Every structure is written in structure tokens, then in C-alpha cells.
PDB file of C-alpha atoms in Angstrom:
ATOM      1  CA  MET A1389      -0.051  -0.003  -0.161  1.00  0.00           C
ATOM      2  CA  LEU A1390       2.813   2.294   0.933  1.00  0.00           C
ATOM      3  CA  LYS A1391       4.494   1.543  -2.372  1.00  0.00           C
ATOM      4  CA  ARG A1392       1.489   2.331  -4.458  1.00  0.00           C
ATOM      5  CA  SER A1393       1.016   5.826  -2.452  1.00  0.00           C
ATOM      6  CA  LEU A1394       4.616   6.579  -3.142  1.00  0.00           C
ATOM      7  CA  VAL A1395       4.137   5.940  -6.800  1.00  0.00           C
ATOM      8  CA  PHE A1396       1.018   7.950  -6.922  1.00  0.00           C
ATOM      9  CA  SER A1397       2.587  10.796  -4.946  1.00  0.00           C
ATOM     10  CA  PHE A1398       5.556  10.857  -7.424  1.00  0.00           C
ATOM     11  CA  GLY A1399       3.209  10.808 -10.269  1.00  0.00           C
ATOM     12  CA  LEU A1400       1.384  13.837  -9.014  1.00  0.00           C
ATOM     13  CA  LEU A1401       4.774  15.603  -8.428  1.00  0.00           C
ATOM     14  CA  PHE A1402       5.759  14.619 -12.044  1.00  0.00           C
ATOM     15  CA  LEU A1403       2.360  16.112 -13.342  1.00  0.00           C
ATOM     16  CA  GLY A1404       2.751  19.189 -11.222  1.00  0.00           C
ATOM     17  CA  PHE A1405       6.005  20.000 -12.940  1.00  0.00           C
ATOM     18  CA  ASN A1406       4.454  19.499 -16.294  1.00  0.00           C
ATOM     19  CA  ALA A1407       1.462  21.573 -15.464  1.00  0.00           C
ATOM     20  CA  PHE A1408       3.720  24.471 -14.476  1.00  0.00           C
ATOM     21  CA  GLY A1409       6.956  23.996 -16.479  1.00  0.00           C
ATOM     22  CA  ASN A1410       5.795  24.954 -19.886  1.00  0.00           C
ATOM     23  CA  VAL A1411       6.291  28.866 -19.147  1.00  0.00           C
ATOM     24  CA  TRP A1412       9.674  29.996 -20.307  1.00  0.00           C
ATOM     25  CA  TYR A1413       9.092  34.034 -20.015  1.00  0.00           C
ATOM     26  CA  SER A1414       6.814  35.719 -17.596  1.00  0.00           C
ATOM     27  CA  GLU A1415       7.011  39.343 -16.516  1.00  0.00           C
ATOM     28  CA  ASN A1416       4.612  41.817 -14.686  1.00  0.00           C
ATOM     29  CA  PHE A1417       6.929  44.815 -14.864  1.00  0.00           C
ATOM     30  CA  ASP A1418       6.545  45.527 -10.844  1.00  0.00           C
ATOM     31  CA  ASN A1419      10.080  45.419 -10.274  1.00  0.00           C
ATOM     32  CA  PHE A1420      11.179  47.717 -13.154  1.00  0.00           C
ATOM     33  CA  LYS A1421      12.097  51.262 -12.547  1.00  0.00           C
ATOM     34  CA  ASP A1422       9.737  53.942 -13.509  1.00  0.00           C
ATOM     35  CA  GLY A1423      10.617  55.711 -16.909  1.00  0.00           C
ATOM     36  CA  ASP A1424      12.230  54.271 -19.853  1.00  0.00           C
ATOM     37  CA  ILE A1425      11.839  50.589 -20.278  1.00  0.00           C
ATOM     38  CA  ALA A1426      14.623  50.437 -23.006  1.00  0.00           C
ATOM     39  CA  GLY A1427      17.841  49.334 -20.992  1.00  0.00           C
ATOM     40  CA  GLN A1428      15.786  47.168 -18.520  1.00  0.00           C
ATOM     41  CA  ASP A1429      16.115  43.447 -18.622  1.00  0.00           C
ATOM     42  CA  ASP A1430      16.986  43.320 -22.216  1.00  0.00           C
ATOM     43  CA  TRP A1431      14.203  45.493 -23.466  1.00  0.00           C
ATOM     44  CA  GLU A1432      15.111  47.971 -26.313  1.00  0.00           C
ATOM     45  CA  THR A1433      13.816  50.196 -28.712  1.00  0.00           C
ATOM     46  CA  ALA A1434      12.486  48.972 -32.174  1.00  0.00           C
ATOM     47  CA  MET A1435      12.133  50.303 -35.726  1.00  0.00           C
ATOM     48  CA  ASN A1436      14.151  53.403 -34.981  1.00  0.00           C
ATOM     49  CA  GLN A1437      11.366  54.851 -32.376  1.00  0.00           C
ATOM     50  CA  ASN A1438      11.604  56.208 -28.993  1.00  0.00           C
ATOM     51  CA  THR A1439      11.305  54.070 -25.950  1.00  0.00           C
ATOM     52  CA  CYS A1440       8.058  53.093 -24.206  1.00  0.00           C
ATOM     53  CA  GLN A1441       7.607  53.925 -20.576  1.00  0.00           C
ATOM     54  CA  ILE A1442       7.104  51.998 -17.301  1.00  0.00           C
ATOM     55  CA  SER A1443       4.260  53.642 -15.308  1.00  0.00           C
ATOM     56  CA  SER A1444       2.433  52.847 -12.209  1.00  0.00           C
ATOM     57  CA  GLU A1445      -0.427  55.234 -12.919  1.00  0.00           C
ATOM     58  CA  VAL A1446      -2.512  52.468 -14.792  1.00  0.00           C
ATOM     59  CA  LYS A1447      -1.858  48.907 -13.758  1.00  0.00           C
ATOM     60  CA  ARG A1448      -4.009  45.692 -13.205  1.00  0.00           C
ATOM     61  CA  GLY A1449      -4.906  45.414  -9.613  1.00  0.00           C
ATOM     62  CA  ASP A1450      -4.376  47.771  -6.809  1.00  0.00           C
ATOM     63  CA  THR A1451      -0.516  47.965  -6.837  1.00  0.00           C
ATOM     64  CA  GLY A1452       2.112  47.364  -9.504  1.00  0.00           C
ATOM     65  CA  LYS A1453       3.316  48.806 -12.860  1.00  0.00           C
ATOM     66  CA  SER A1454       2.564  48.341 -16.698  1.00  0.00           C
ATOM     67  CA  ILE A1455       4.200  49.531 -19.847  1.00  0.00           C
ATOM     68  CA  LEU A1456       2.842  52.947 -21.305  1.00  0.00           C
ATOM     69  CA  ILE A1457       2.841  53.104 -25.083  1.00  0.00           C
ATOM     70  CA  THR A1458       2.304  56.378 -26.822  1.00  0.00           C
ATOM     71  CA  GLU A1459       2.838  57.756 -30.370  1.00  0.00           C
ATOM     72  CA  ASP A1460       6.208  57.438 -31.843  1.00  0.00           C
ATOM     73  CA  THR A1461       7.275  54.670 -29.380  1.00  0.00           C
ATOM     74  CA  MET A1462       8.044  51.052 -29.946  1.00  0.00           C
ATOM     75  CA  VAL A1463      10.060  48.486 -28.257  1.00  0.00           C
ATOM     76  CA  LEU A1464      11.332  45.038 -28.517  1.00  0.00           C
ATOM     77  CA  ARG A1465      12.173  42.057 -26.373  1.00  0.00           C
ATOM     78  CA  SER A1466      14.222  39.033 -27.974  1.00  0.00           C
ATOM     79  CA  PHE A1467      14.496  35.662 -26.305  1.00  0.00           C
ATOM     80  CA  ASP A1468      17.396  33.156 -26.162  1.00  0.00           C
ATOM     81  CA  GLY A1469      16.758  29.344 -27.177  1.00  0.00           C
ATOM     82  CA  THR A1470      14.686  27.723 -29.838  1.00  0.00           C
ATOM     83  CA  HIS A1471      11.009  27.880 -29.261  1.00  0.00           C
ATOM     84  CA  ASP A1472       9.375  26.016 -32.045  1.00  0.00           C
ATOM     85  CA  GLY A1473       6.507  23.867 -32.445  1.00  0.00           C
ATOM     86  CA  ILE A1474       3.375  25.273 -30.858  1.00  0.00           C
ATOM     87  CA  GLN A1475       4.007  28.366 -28.708  1.00  0.00           C
ATOM     88  CA  TYR A1476       1.829  30.757 -27.010  1.00  0.00           C
ATOM     89  CA  VAL A1477       2.090  34.404 -26.091  1.00  0.00           C
ATOM     90  CA  SER A1478      -0.406  35.863 -23.356  1.00  0.00           C
ATOM     91  CA  LEU A1479      -0.625  39.388 -22.383  1.00  0.00           C
ATOM     92  CA  PHE A1480      -2.976  41.950 -21.000  1.00  0.00           C
ATOM     93  CA  THR A1481      -3.631  45.134 -22.926  1.00  0.00           C
ATOM     94  CA  GLN A1482      -5.806  48.358 -22.421  1.00  0.00           C
ATOM     95  CA  ARG A1483      -6.007  51.429 -24.599  1.00  0.00           C
ATOM     96  CA  ASP A1484      -7.827  54.851 -24.814  1.00  0.00           C
ATOM     97  CA  LYS A1485      -9.369  56.844 -27.478  1.00  0.00           C
ATOM     98  CA  GLY A1486      -6.954  58.214 -30.268  1.00  0.00           C
ATOM     99  CA  ALA A1487      -6.130  57.909 -33.899  1.00  0.00           C
ATOM    100  CA  GLY A1488      -3.227  55.891 -33.255  1.00  0.00           C
ATOM    101  CA  ILE A1489      -2.860  52.234 -33.964  1.00  0.00           C
ATOM    102  CA  MET A1490      -1.442  50.076 -31.371  1.00  0.00           C
ATOM    103  CA  LEU A1491       0.652  47.631 -33.292  1.00  0.00           C
ATOM    104  CA  PHE A1492       1.849  43.961 -32.294  1.00  0.00           C
ATOM    105  CA  TYR A1493       4.479  41.857 -33.963  1.00  0.00           C
ATOM    106  CA  ILE A1494       5.537  38.454 -32.801  1.00  0.00           C
ATOM    107  CA  GLY A1495       7.892  36.405 -34.859  1.00  0.00           C
ATOM    108  CA  GLY A1496      11.474  34.852 -35.085  1.00  0.00           C
ATOM    109  CA  ASP A1497      14.780  34.940 -36.775  1.00  0.00           C
ATOM    110  CA  ALA A1498      15.811  38.554 -37.940  1.00  0.00           C
ATOM    111  CA  ILE A1499      13.779  41.456 -36.522  1.00  0.00           C
ATOM    112  CA  LYS A1500      11.459  42.437 -39.312  1.00  0.00           C
ATOM    113  CA  TRP A1501       7.844  43.884 -40.128  1.00  0.00           C
ATOM    114  CA  GLY A1502       7.283  40.340 -41.770  1.00  0.00           C
ATOM    115  CA  GLY A1503       6.432  38.734 -38.247  1.00  0.00           C
ATOM    116  CA  ALA A1504       4.524  35.748 -37.780  1.00  0.00           C
ATOM    117  CA  ALA A1505       1.507  36.936 -35.962  1.00  0.00           C
ATOM    118  CA  VAL A1506       0.580  40.534 -36.614  1.00  0.00           C
ATOM    119  CA  PHE A1507      -2.336  42.407 -35.357  1.00  0.00           C
ATOM    120  CA  ASN A1508      -3.334  45.602 -33.971  1.00  0.00           C
ATOM    121  CA  THR A1509      -5.986  47.603 -31.952  1.00  0.00           C
ATOM    122  CA  ARG A1510      -7.650  50.941 -33.027  1.00  0.00           C
ATOM    123  CA  GLY A1511      -9.371  53.944 -31.423  1.00  0.00           C
ATOM    124  CA  ASP A1512     -12.738  52.970 -32.912  1.00  0.00           C
ATOM    125  CA  THR A1513     -12.408  49.680 -30.762  1.00  0.00           C
ATOM    126  CA  SER A1514     -11.641  47.535 -33.616  1.00  0.00           C
ATOM    127  CA  ILE A1515      -9.165  44.721 -33.486  1.00  0.00           C
ATOM    128  CA  HIS A1516      -7.489  43.840 -36.812  1.00  0.00           C
ATOM    129  CA  ALA A1517      -5.201  40.776 -37.743  1.00  0.00           C
ATOM    130  CA  LEU A1518      -3.352  39.806 -40.816  1.00  0.00           C
ATOM    131  CA  ASP A1519      -3.853  36.640 -42.425  1.00  0.00           C
ATOM    132  CA  GLY A1520      -0.638  36.325 -44.553  1.00  0.00           C
ATOM    133  CA  ASN A1521      -0.579  39.890 -45.947  1.00  0.00           C
ATOM    134  CA  VAL A1522      -4.299  40.483 -45.902  1.00  0.00           C
ATOM    135  CA  GLY A1523      -5.563  42.476 -43.040  1.00  0.00           C
ATOM    136  CA  GLN A1524      -9.175  42.280 -41.708  1.00  0.00           C
ATOM    137  CA  GLN A1525     -11.234  43.286 -38.696  1.00  0.00           C
ATOM    138  CA  VAL A1526     -11.603  40.192 -36.385  1.00  0.00           C
ATOM    139  CA  GLY A1527     -13.011  41.611 -33.194  1.00  0.00           C
ATOM    140  CA  GLU A1528     -13.613  44.553 -30.936  1.00  0.00           C
ATOM    141  CA  LEU A1529     -12.572  45.760 -27.471  1.00  0.00           C
ATOM    142  CA  LYS A1530     -13.687  48.348 -24.996  1.00  0.00           C
ATOM    143  CA  LEU A1531     -11.704  51.435 -24.416  1.00  0.00           C
ATOM    144  CA  GLY A1532     -10.349  52.066 -20.727  1.00  0.00           C
ATOM    145  CA  GLU A1533     -10.580  48.465 -19.998  1.00  0.00           C
ATOM    146  CA  TRP A1534      -8.041  45.516 -19.767  1.00  0.00           C
ATOM    147  CA  HIS A1535      -8.374  42.745 -22.130  1.00  0.00           C
ATOM    148  CA  HIS A1536      -6.533  39.425 -22.260  1.00  0.00           C
ATOM    149  CA  PHE A1537      -4.969  38.464 -25.536  1.00  0.00           C
ATOM    150  CA  ARG A1538      -3.613  34.909 -26.057  1.00  0.00           C
ATOM    151  CA  ILE A1539      -2.050  34.201 -29.330  1.00  0.00           C
ATOM    152  CA  VAL A1540      -1.048  30.463 -30.181  1.00  0.00           C
ATOM    153  CA  LEU A1541       1.471  30.135 -32.867  1.00  0.00           C
ATOM    154  CA  ASP A1542       2.122  26.772 -34.925  1.00  0.00           C
ATOM    155  CA  PHE A1543       5.775  27.284 -36.269  1.00  0.00           C
ATOM    156  CA  LYS A1544       5.124  23.878 -38.336  1.00  0.00           C
ATOM    157  CA  LYS A1545       2.006  24.898 -39.922  1.00  0.00           C
ATOM    158  CA  LYS A1546       3.104  28.601 -40.086  1.00  0.00           C
ATOM    159  CA  THR A1547      -0.509  29.633 -38.602  1.00  0.00           C
ATOM    160  CA  TYR A1548      -1.757  31.314 -35.539  1.00  0.00           C
ATOM    161  CA  ASP A1549      -5.069  31.521 -33.440  1.00  0.00           C
ATOM    162  CA  PHE A1550      -5.914  34.469 -31.439  1.00  0.00           C
ATOM    163  CA  TYR A1551      -8.044  34.692 -28.366  1.00  0.00           C
ATOM    164  CA  VAL A1552      -9.470  37.827 -26.708  1.00  0.00           C
ATOM    165  CA  ASP A1553     -10.863  37.310 -23.064  1.00  0.00           C
ATOM    166  CA  ASP A1554     -11.044  33.379 -23.819  1.00  0.00           C
ATOM    167  CA  GLU A1555     -12.995  33.910 -27.016  1.00  0.00           C
ATOM    168  CA  GLN A1556     -11.332  32.734 -30.348  1.00  0.00           C
ATOM    169  CA  ILE A1557     -11.400  35.607 -32.829  1.00  0.00           C
ATOM    170  CA  VAL A1558      -8.838  34.111 -35.398  1.00  0.00           C
ATOM    171  CA  ASP A1559      -8.572  30.437 -36.455  1.00  0.00           C
ATOM    172  CA  GLY A1560      -5.415  29.480 -38.449  1.00  0.00           C
ATOM    173  CA  PHE A1561      -4.403  32.762 -40.043  1.00  0.00           C
ATOM    174  CA  GLY A1562      -1.219  32.498 -42.017  1.00  0.00           C
ATOM    175  CA  PHE A1563       2.130  34.200 -40.990  1.00  0.00           C
ATOM    176  CA  ARG A1564       2.755  37.348 -42.459  1.00  0.00           C
ATOM    177  CA  GLY A1565       4.820  37.174 -45.992  1.00  0.00           C
ATOM    178  CA  GLU A1566       6.325  33.769 -44.871  1.00  0.00           C
ATOM    179  CA  GLY A1567       9.047  32.763 -47.461  1.00  0.00           C
ATOM    180  CA  GLY A1568       8.570  35.951 -49.358  1.00  0.00           C
ATOM    181  CA  LYS A1569       9.886  39.619 -48.565  1.00  0.00           C
ATOM    182  CA  GLY A1570       8.486  39.187 -45.189  1.00  0.00           C
ATOM    183  CA  GLY A1571      11.327  36.621 -44.313  1.00  0.00           C
ATOM    184  CA  VAL A1572      10.764  33.450 -42.432  1.00  0.00           C
ATOM    185  CA  ASN A1573       9.781  32.761 -38.806  1.00  0.00           C
ATOM    186  CA  PRO A1574      11.335  29.365 -37.642  1.00  0.00           C
ATOM    187  CA  SER A1575      10.406  29.838 -33.860  1.00  0.00           C
ATOM    188  CA  LEU A1576       9.336  32.276 -31.369  1.00  0.00           C
ATOM    189  CA  GLY A1577      12.234  34.752 -30.916  1.00  0.00           C
ATOM    190  CA  TRP A1578      11.139  38.158 -30.184  1.00  0.00           C
ATOM    191  CA  ILE A1579       8.052  40.440 -29.686  1.00  0.00           C
ATOM    192  CA  PHE A1580       7.719  44.118 -30.330  1.00  0.00           C
ATOM    193  CA  PHE A1581       4.955  46.733 -30.191  1.00  0.00           C
ATOM    194  CA  GLY A1582       4.086  50.292 -30.346  1.00  0.00           C
ATOM    195  CA  TRP A1583       3.196  53.014 -32.763  1.00  0.00           C
ATOM    196  CA  ASP A1584       5.642  54.519 -35.361  1.00  0.00           C
ATOM    197  CA  HIS A1585       3.749  57.557 -36.166  1.00  0.00           C
ATOM    198  CA  PRO A1586       2.677  60.919 -34.662  1.00  0.00           C
ATOM    199  CA  ASP A1587      -1.064  60.142 -34.270  1.00  0.00           C
ATOM    200  CA  ALA A1588      -2.092  60.086 -30.724  1.00  0.00           C
ATOM    201  CA  LEU A1589      -1.838  57.035 -28.711  1.00  0.00           C
ATOM    202  CA  THR A1590      -2.237  55.943 -25.132  1.00  0.00           C
ATOM    203  CA  ALA A1591      -2.084  52.061 -24.402  1.00  0.00           C
ATOM    204  CA  TYR A1592      -0.950  49.873 -21.695  1.00  0.00           C
ATOM    205  CA  ILE A1593       0.466  46.393 -21.592  1.00  0.00           C
ATOM    206  CA  ASP A1594       1.086  44.153 -18.529  1.00  0.00           C
ATOM    207  CA  ASP A1595       1.469  40.600 -17.464  1.00  0.00           C
ATOM    208  CA  ILE A1596       3.308  39.189 -20.604  1.00  0.00           C
ATOM    209  CA  GLU A1597       3.773  35.350 -20.428  1.00  0.00           C
ATOM    210  CA  MET A1598       5.291  33.049 -23.145  1.00  0.00           C
ATOM    211  CA  GLY A1599       5.470  29.029 -23.128  1.00  0.00           C
ATOM    212  CA  ASP A1600       5.242  25.844 -24.822  1.00  0.00           C
ATOM    213  CA  GLY A1601       1.882  24.578 -26.109  1.00  0.00           C
ATOM    214  CA  GLU A1602      -1.311  26.531 -26.383  1.00  0.00           C
ATOM    215  CA  GLY A1603      -1.327  28.158 -22.827  1.00  0.00           C
ATOM    216  CA  GLU A1604      -5.047  27.374 -22.071  1.00  0.00           C
ATOM    217  CA  THR A1605      -4.446  28.645 -18.354  1.00  0.00           C
ATOM    218  CA  ALA A1606      -2.377  31.581 -19.109  1.00  0.00           C
ATOM    219  CA  GLY A1607      -3.874  34.758 -17.639  1.00  0.00           C
ATOM    220  CA  LYS A1608      -6.043  33.051 -15.194  1.00  0.00           C
ATOM    221  CA  PRO A1609      -5.588  32.871 -11.589  1.00  0.00           C
ATOM    222  CA  GLN A1610      -3.534  29.864 -10.340  1.00  0.00           C
ATOM    223  CA  ALA A1611      -4.825  28.432  -7.187  1.00  0.00           C
ATOM    224  CA  VAL A1612      -1.446  26.744  -6.261  1.00  0.00           C
ATOM    225  CA  SER A1613       2.160  27.645  -7.318  1.00  0.00           C
ATOM    226  CA  ALA A1614       4.548  25.182  -8.373  1.00  0.00           C
ATOM    227  CA  SER A1615       6.591  25.532  -5.593  1.00  0.00           C
ATOM    228  CA  ASP A1616       3.748  25.302  -3.060  1.00  0.00           C
ATOM    229  CA  LYS A1617       2.486  22.101  -4.995  1.00  0.00           C
ATOM    230  CA  LEU A1618       5.913  20.535  -4.626  1.00  0.00           C
ATOM    231  CA  ALA A1619       6.150  21.177  -0.967  1.00  0.00           C
ATOM    232  CA  THR A1620       2.696  19.883  -0.136  1.00  0.00           C
ATOM    233  CA  THR A1621       3.136  16.652  -2.242  1.00  0.00           C
ATOM    234  CA  TRP A1622       6.575  16.247  -0.581  1.00  0.00           C
ATOM    235  CA  GLY A1623       4.965  16.722   2.874  1.00  0.00           C
ATOM    236  CA  LYS A1624       2.448  14.156   2.063  1.00  0.00           C
ATOM    237  CA  ILE A1625       5.159  11.598   1.085  1.00  0.00           C
ATOM    238  CA  LYS A1626       6.943  12.057   4.148  1.00  0.00           C
ATOM    239  CA  GLN A1627       3.788  11.577   6.495  1.00  0.00           C
ATOM    240  CA  ARG A1628       3.673   8.137   4.523  1.00  0.00           C
ATOM    241  CA  LEU A1629       7.108   6.991   5.288  1.00  0.00           C
TER     242      LEU A1629
END
């Protein structure tokens, strides 16, 4: 009986690691310094634009910080390693009125406009995404409210899905310009966002997470952390010895 219990407990331990072990990047920006994000934790300016800012004026929850994006600002974060197959990007975003377009680019290999997943939000509340090189409206958001975006990229099929607040708004859109002038995207290597024009924009991003798989639980409250799960399981094992 003890042997079976130990096997079961170690099985739970293994499943616990698998359940939480697929996240390879997670950032809530709470420990960043206010001001320029460029120069902090490998964030840098993108496409010859100015840096976005770290701000505590608008954040998710009662405390913390977020990235403030305004006109003529754009920033980039690159990632080490090979993250191919199926990968996900999860983030929370909010925007206010304004003619500026909040651009999102996710891709790999060289930094380029020809990303894998390319989409944007606009001041008229519309969300647009590119299917290959063809853009179309795919959804709507509410100004002044946080929305959860989850993008699932398949680097074998060269397609991506897009979820907003757990509702799927894109199914199998093609990577932008894959193999043509847009270059190639063999794996998830970078993300950049912002607006490279002077039209007014005020937007925010917080709680970015990336990982292997589809990330179905990303952006949702986790009842038990990986460390707590490990401690609890090991405690139960010791009680049985």
C-alpha cells in the first residue's frame, strides 16, 4: 500500500512539474524602474522609434506597474533558445481613444515587419489581424478596460490562432509574408509593439507570459504555485514514510 502511495505521489509531482513547467518567460514589470523601459531586462527600442515607459499610473490590480505606449514609441524583447512547434503569447492590454494604432508583432529569426502573428487595436474599438499579407477586422474591445490576449502560434504549419478574453477571434491565419519579402519565422524569438507615427496613442501592456503549447490557463488565477504544489506533495510523502 505504501509503495502504491509513493508511486501515486511521485506521479502527482511529475504532473505538477509538467503543468507549470511550460512557461519560459513571465513578466509583470512591478520590479522595473519608472521611466524608460529600454535598457531594463534586455528591452530595447524598435524600428528607430523612442522608448516606451514603465508607469504605475495604470496597472492591473491595486498595486504594480505596466508599460505605457504612446505615439512614436516602440520596444522590442528578444529571447534566447529555440522555441518552435506550438508556442503561445499571453498578455493584458488596455487602450484609450486616439487615432493611433497599437501594433503588435510576434516572430522569429531577423527582427522585421514580416512577423509571424501581426495584429493591432484601434481607437474605434476594432481589432485587426493579418492573414498572410491581408488584414481584416476580427473583433472589438472596450476602451479604458483591460483585455486578455492569447496568441497560439504553430511554427510547423505557419499559422496562428488569436483569443481575446477566452473568445477565439482568429482561427488558422497564415504568418505574414512567410518565405517571401517578409522573411521566415522558424520559432518564437521576439515580440515588439508600439506605434511608429505621430497620431495620438495611449495604451498599456502588462503581465506578459510565453511558453510551450497553447497556454489554455495563461492569464487565469492559479490556485497553487509550482513551489507550493511541490512542498505539499513532498510533505504528504514524508507523512507516509
